[in-house]
Coordinates of C-alpha atoms in Angstrom, one line a residue:
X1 CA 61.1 62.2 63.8
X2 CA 59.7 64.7 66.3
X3 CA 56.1 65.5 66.6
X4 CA 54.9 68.3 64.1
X5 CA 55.2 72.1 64.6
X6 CA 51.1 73.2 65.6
X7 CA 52.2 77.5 65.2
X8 CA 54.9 79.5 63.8
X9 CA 55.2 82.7 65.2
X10 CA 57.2 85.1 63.2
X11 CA 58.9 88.4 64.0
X12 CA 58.0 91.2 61.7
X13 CA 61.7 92.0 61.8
X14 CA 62.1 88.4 60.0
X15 CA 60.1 89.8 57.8
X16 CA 61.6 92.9 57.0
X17 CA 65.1 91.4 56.8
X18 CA 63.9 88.7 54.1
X19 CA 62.1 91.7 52.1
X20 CA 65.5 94.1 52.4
X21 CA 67.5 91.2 51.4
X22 CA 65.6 90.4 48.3
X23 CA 65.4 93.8 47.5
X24 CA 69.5 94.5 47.6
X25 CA 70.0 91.5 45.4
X26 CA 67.3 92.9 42.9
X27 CA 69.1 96.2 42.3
X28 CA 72.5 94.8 42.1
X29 CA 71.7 91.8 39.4
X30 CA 68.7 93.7 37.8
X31 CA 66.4 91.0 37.9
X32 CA 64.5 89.1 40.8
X33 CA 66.2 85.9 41.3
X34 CA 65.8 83.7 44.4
X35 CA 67.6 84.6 47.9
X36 CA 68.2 82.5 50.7
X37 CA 69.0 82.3 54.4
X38 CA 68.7 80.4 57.2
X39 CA 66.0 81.0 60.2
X40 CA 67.1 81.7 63.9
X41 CA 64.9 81.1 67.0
X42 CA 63.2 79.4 69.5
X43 CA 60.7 76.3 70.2
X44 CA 58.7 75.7 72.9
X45 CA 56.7 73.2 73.0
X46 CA 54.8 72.2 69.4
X47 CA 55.5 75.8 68.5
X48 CA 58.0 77.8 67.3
X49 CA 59.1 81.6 67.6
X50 CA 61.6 83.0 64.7
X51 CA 63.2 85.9 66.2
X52 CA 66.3 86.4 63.2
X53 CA 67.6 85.2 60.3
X54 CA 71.0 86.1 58.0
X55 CA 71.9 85.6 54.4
X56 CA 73.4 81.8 53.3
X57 CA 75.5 81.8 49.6
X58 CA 73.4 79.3 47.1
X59 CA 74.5 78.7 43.6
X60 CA 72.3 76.7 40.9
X61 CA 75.1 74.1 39.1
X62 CA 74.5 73.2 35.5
X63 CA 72.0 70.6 35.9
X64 CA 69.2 72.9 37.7
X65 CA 70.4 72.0 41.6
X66 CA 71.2 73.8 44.7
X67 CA 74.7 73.8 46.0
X68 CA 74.5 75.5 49.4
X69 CA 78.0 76.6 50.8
X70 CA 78.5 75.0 53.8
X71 CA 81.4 76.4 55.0
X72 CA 80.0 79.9 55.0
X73 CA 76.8 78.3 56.6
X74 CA 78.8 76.8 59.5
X75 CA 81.1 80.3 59.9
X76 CA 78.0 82.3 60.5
X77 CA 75.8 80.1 62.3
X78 CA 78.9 80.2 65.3
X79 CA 79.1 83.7 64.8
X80 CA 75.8 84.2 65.4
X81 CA 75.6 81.2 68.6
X82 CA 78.0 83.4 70.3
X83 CA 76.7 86.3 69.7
X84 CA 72.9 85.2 70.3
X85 CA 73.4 82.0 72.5
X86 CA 70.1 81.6 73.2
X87 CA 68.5 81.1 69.8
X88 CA 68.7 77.8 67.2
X89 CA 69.1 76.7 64.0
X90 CA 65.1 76.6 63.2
X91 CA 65.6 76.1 59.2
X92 CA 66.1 78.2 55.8
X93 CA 64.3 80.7 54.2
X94 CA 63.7 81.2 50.3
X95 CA 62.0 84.2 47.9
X96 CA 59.8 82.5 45.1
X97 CA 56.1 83.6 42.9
X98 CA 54.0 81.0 45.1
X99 CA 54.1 80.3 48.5
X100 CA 51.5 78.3 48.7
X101 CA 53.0 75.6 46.8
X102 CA 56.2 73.0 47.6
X103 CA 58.8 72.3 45.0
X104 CA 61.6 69.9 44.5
X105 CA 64.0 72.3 45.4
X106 CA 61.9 73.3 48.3
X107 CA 62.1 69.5 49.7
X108 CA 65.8 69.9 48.9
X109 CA 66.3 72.5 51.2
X110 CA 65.1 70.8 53.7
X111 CA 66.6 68.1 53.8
X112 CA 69.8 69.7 53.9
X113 CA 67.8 71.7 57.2
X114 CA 67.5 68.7 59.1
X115 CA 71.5 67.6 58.8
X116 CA 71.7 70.3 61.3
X117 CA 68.1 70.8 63.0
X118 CA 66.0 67.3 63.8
X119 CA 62.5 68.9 63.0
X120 CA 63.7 72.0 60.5
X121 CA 60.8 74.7 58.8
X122 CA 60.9 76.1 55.1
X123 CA 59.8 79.5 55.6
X124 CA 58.7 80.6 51.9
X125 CA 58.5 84.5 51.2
X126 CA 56.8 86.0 48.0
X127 CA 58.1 89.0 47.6
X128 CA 55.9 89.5 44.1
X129 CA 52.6 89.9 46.1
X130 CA 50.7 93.1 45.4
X131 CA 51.1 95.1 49.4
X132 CA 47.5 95.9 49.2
X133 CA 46.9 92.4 48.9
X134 CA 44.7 90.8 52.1
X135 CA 46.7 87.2 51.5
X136 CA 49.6 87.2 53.6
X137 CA 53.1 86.6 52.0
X138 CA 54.5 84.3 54.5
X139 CA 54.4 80.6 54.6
X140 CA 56.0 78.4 56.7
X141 CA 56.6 74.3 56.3
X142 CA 57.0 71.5 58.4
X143 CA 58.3 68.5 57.2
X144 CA 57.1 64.7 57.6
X145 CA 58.0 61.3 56.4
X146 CA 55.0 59.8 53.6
X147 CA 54.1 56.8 56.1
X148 CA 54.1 54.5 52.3
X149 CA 57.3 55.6 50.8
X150 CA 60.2 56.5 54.1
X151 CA 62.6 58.0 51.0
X152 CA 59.7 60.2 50.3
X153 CA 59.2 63.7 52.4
X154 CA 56.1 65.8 52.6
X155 CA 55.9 69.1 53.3
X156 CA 52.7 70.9 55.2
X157 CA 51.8 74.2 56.0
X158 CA 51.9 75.7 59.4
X159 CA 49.8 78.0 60.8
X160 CA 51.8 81.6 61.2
X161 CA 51.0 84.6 63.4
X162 CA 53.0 87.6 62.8
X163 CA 54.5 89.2 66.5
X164 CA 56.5 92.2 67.7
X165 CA 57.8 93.7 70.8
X166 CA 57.8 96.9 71.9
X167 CA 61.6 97.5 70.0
X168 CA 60.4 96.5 66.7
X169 CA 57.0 98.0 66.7
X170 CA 59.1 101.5 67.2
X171 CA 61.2 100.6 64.2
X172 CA 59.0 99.6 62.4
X173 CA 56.9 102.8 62.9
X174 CA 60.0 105.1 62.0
X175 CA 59.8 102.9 58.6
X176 CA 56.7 103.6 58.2
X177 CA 56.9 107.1 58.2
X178 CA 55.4 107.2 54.8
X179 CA 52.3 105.8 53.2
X180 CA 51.6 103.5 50.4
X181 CA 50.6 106.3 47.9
X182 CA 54.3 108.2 48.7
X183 CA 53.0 110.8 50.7
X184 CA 54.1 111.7 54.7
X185 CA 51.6 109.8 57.1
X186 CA 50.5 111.3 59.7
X187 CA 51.2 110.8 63.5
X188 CA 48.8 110.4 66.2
X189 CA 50.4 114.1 67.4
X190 CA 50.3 116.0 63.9
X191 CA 46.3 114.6 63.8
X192 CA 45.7 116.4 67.2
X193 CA 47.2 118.9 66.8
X194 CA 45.7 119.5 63.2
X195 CA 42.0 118.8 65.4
X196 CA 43.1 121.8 68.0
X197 CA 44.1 124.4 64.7
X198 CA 40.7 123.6 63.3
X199 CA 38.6 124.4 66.9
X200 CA 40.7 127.6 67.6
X201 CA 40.0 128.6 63.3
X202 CA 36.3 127.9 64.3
X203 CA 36.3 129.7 66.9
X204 CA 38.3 133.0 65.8
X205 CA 35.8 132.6 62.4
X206 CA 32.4 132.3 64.9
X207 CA 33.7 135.6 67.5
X208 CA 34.2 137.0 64.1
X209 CA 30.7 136.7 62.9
X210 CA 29.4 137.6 66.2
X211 CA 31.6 140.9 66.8
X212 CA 29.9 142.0 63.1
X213 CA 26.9 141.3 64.0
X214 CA 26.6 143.2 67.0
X215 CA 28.6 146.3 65.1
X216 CA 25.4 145.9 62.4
X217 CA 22.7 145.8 65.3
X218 CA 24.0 149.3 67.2
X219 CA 23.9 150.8 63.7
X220 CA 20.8 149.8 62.8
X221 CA 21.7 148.2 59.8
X222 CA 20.1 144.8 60.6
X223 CA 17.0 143.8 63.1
X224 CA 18.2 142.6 66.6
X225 CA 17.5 139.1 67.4
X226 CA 17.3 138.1 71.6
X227 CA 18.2 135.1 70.9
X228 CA 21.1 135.4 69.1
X229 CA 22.6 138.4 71.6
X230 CA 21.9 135.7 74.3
X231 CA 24.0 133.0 72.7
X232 CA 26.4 135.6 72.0
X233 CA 26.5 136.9 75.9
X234 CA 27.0 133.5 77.0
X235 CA 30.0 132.8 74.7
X236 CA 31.3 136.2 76.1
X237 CA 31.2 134.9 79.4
X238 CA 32.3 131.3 78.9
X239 CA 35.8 133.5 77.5
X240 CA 35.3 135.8 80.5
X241 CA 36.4 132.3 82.7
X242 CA 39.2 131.3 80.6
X243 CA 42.5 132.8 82.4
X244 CA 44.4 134.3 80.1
X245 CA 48.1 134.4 82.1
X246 CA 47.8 130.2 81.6
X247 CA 48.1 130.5 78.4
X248 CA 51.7 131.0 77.6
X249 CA 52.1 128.2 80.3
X250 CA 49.7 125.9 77.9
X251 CA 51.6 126.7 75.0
X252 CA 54.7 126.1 76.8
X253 CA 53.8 122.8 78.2
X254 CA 52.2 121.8 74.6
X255 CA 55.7 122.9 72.6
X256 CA 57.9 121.3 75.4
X257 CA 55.8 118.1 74.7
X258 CA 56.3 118.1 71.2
X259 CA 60.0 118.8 71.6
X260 CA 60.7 115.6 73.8
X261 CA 58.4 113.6 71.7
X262 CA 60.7 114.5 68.9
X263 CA 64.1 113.9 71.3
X264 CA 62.8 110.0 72.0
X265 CA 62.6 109.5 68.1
X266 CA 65.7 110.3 68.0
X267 CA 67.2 108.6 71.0
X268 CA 65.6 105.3 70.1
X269 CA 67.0 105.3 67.0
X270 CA 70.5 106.5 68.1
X271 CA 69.8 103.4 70.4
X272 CA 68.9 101.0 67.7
X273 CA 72.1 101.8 65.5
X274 CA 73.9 101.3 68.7
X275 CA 72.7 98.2 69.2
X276 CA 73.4 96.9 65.7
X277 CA 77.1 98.3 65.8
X278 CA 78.0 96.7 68.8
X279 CA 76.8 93.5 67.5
X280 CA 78.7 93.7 64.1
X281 CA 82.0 94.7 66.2
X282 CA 81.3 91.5 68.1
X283 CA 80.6 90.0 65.1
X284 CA 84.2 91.1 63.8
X285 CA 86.0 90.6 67.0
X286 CA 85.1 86.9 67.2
X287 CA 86.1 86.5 63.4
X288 CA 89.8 88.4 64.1
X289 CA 90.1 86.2 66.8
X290 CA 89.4 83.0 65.2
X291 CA 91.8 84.2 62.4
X292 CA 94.4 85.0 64.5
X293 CA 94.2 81.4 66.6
X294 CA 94.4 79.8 62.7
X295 CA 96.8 81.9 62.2
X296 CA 98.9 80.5 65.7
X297 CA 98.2 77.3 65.0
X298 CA 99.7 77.3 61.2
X299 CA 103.1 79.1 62.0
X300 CA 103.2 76.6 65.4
X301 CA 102.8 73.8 63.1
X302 CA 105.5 74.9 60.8
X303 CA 107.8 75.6 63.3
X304 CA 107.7 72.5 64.5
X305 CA 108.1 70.7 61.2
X306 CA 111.0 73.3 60.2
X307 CA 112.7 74.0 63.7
X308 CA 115.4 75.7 61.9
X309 CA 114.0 78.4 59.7
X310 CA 110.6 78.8 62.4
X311 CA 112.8 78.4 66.0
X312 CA 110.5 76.6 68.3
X313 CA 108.4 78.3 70.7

């Protein structure tokens, strides 16, 4: 067997695609059974880099076993070579209460992994843990043979570091729109422009105060006070520098800004969407296509066994 994988490196959009997965399944069957799916990426070296994964069809027979559909498995597994040539089979994922721990099943699954992958991973996913949790949810395995028994296999635990790139950390900042408690987060925009409100508020309140003041010392109505008229001068003549025609340019500049921060949003996730139509058209296309060739090579067949109802071609 190969040597041992030494780091898992996982894409938060693995992640997120495990999570939404388990989540569909949960509100259509009312309950929180298992799901399952196989792992697409890379390895280099001793480690490994999961970059996608898609949903597999496994039943649970009458005496408490897997039955994983192969046919289905195969079908998408081409789909997705042609579509993403450059990434492998790296193993199966499965939703359970402890990742931490290896069951029967578990070693199950991978052993069906390595029909297709020489050194396949078990990436476990427990959806059940609280999100304020510190313990991270993920756990991947790697498998070896117990050096006493060769019929027996052992599953460890890998290390795992959680990546993104530039696309996902976009997504996954449009996702994360709101917090944990339900309300809107804020952007780093919204917080400075919430700081700049604030100072000009200050400031309106403090020429305020200082505009009353002076009123209440020309009518007497309150003792004068050098030091304050001084502090007050110098504000007058720090406002004195200020040009006032940049202003509208300012504001301007500031609301154009905002407007083609808001336009990017929006064209990155036109983008996105883009992206993942053109992939399920592939996706489609290749599927028509092989249908269509099955479809040749049936009535070609039957032509040739039945030249008289058929013709031959």
């Amino acid at each position: 067997m190969a040597r041992g994988v030494s780091t898992a490196l996982i894409h938060s959009v693995v992640a997120l695609h495990i999570s939404d997965h388990w989540t569909r399944v949960r509100v259509q069957n009312n309950n929180s059974q298992k799901v399952y799916g196989a792992l697409l990426g890379k390895h280099s070296g001793r480690n490994i880099e999961i970059s996608n994964a898609f949903e597999l069809k496994v039943s649970v027979t009458d005496d408490k076993k897997l039955d994983v559909d192969e046919e289905y498995f195969a079908q998408r597994s081409a789909l997705y070579k042609e579509t993403f040539a450059d990434l492998d089979f790296l193993g199966f994922y499965v939703t359970c209460d402890d990742n931490e721990q290896a069951l029967e099943s578990d070693v199950f699954l991978q052993r069906k992994a390595m029909i297709h992958s020489e050194a396949p991973i078990l990436l476990k996913f427990n959806a059940n843990e609280p999100v304020a949790c510190d313990k991270l949810s993920l756990t991947v395995f790697d498998s070896r043979v117990d050096p006493t028994d060769e019929q027996r296999l052992l599953l460890q635990q890998v290390p795992v570091k959680i990546v993104n790139e530039v696309a996902e950390q976009i997504g996954l900042d449009h996702l994360a729109r709101y917090s944990r408690e339900g309300a809107p987060a804020e952007s780093t925009a919204s917080k400075q422009l919430g700081a700049q409100i604030g100072s000009i508020a200050s400031l309106h309140q403090g020429l305020f105060i200082a505009s009353q003041y002076i009123k209440s010392v020309q009518n007497d109505q309150i003792e004068r006070d050098n030091s304050i008229l001084q502090e007050i001068n110098k504000l007058c003549q720090k406002l004195a520098v200020l040009d006032a025609n940049s202003a509208p340019e300012n504001d301007f500049l500031q609301s154009t800004d905002q407007k083609l921060l808001v336009l990017l949003t929006a064209l990155t996730s036109v983008q996105g969407q883009t992206v993942r139509l053109v992939d399920r058209l592939n996706v489609l296309a290749r599927d028509r296509l092989q249908h269509e060739r099955s479809s040749f090579i049936q009535h070609r067949h039957c032509s040739n066994l039945f030249p008289g109802l058929f013709g031959r071609f």
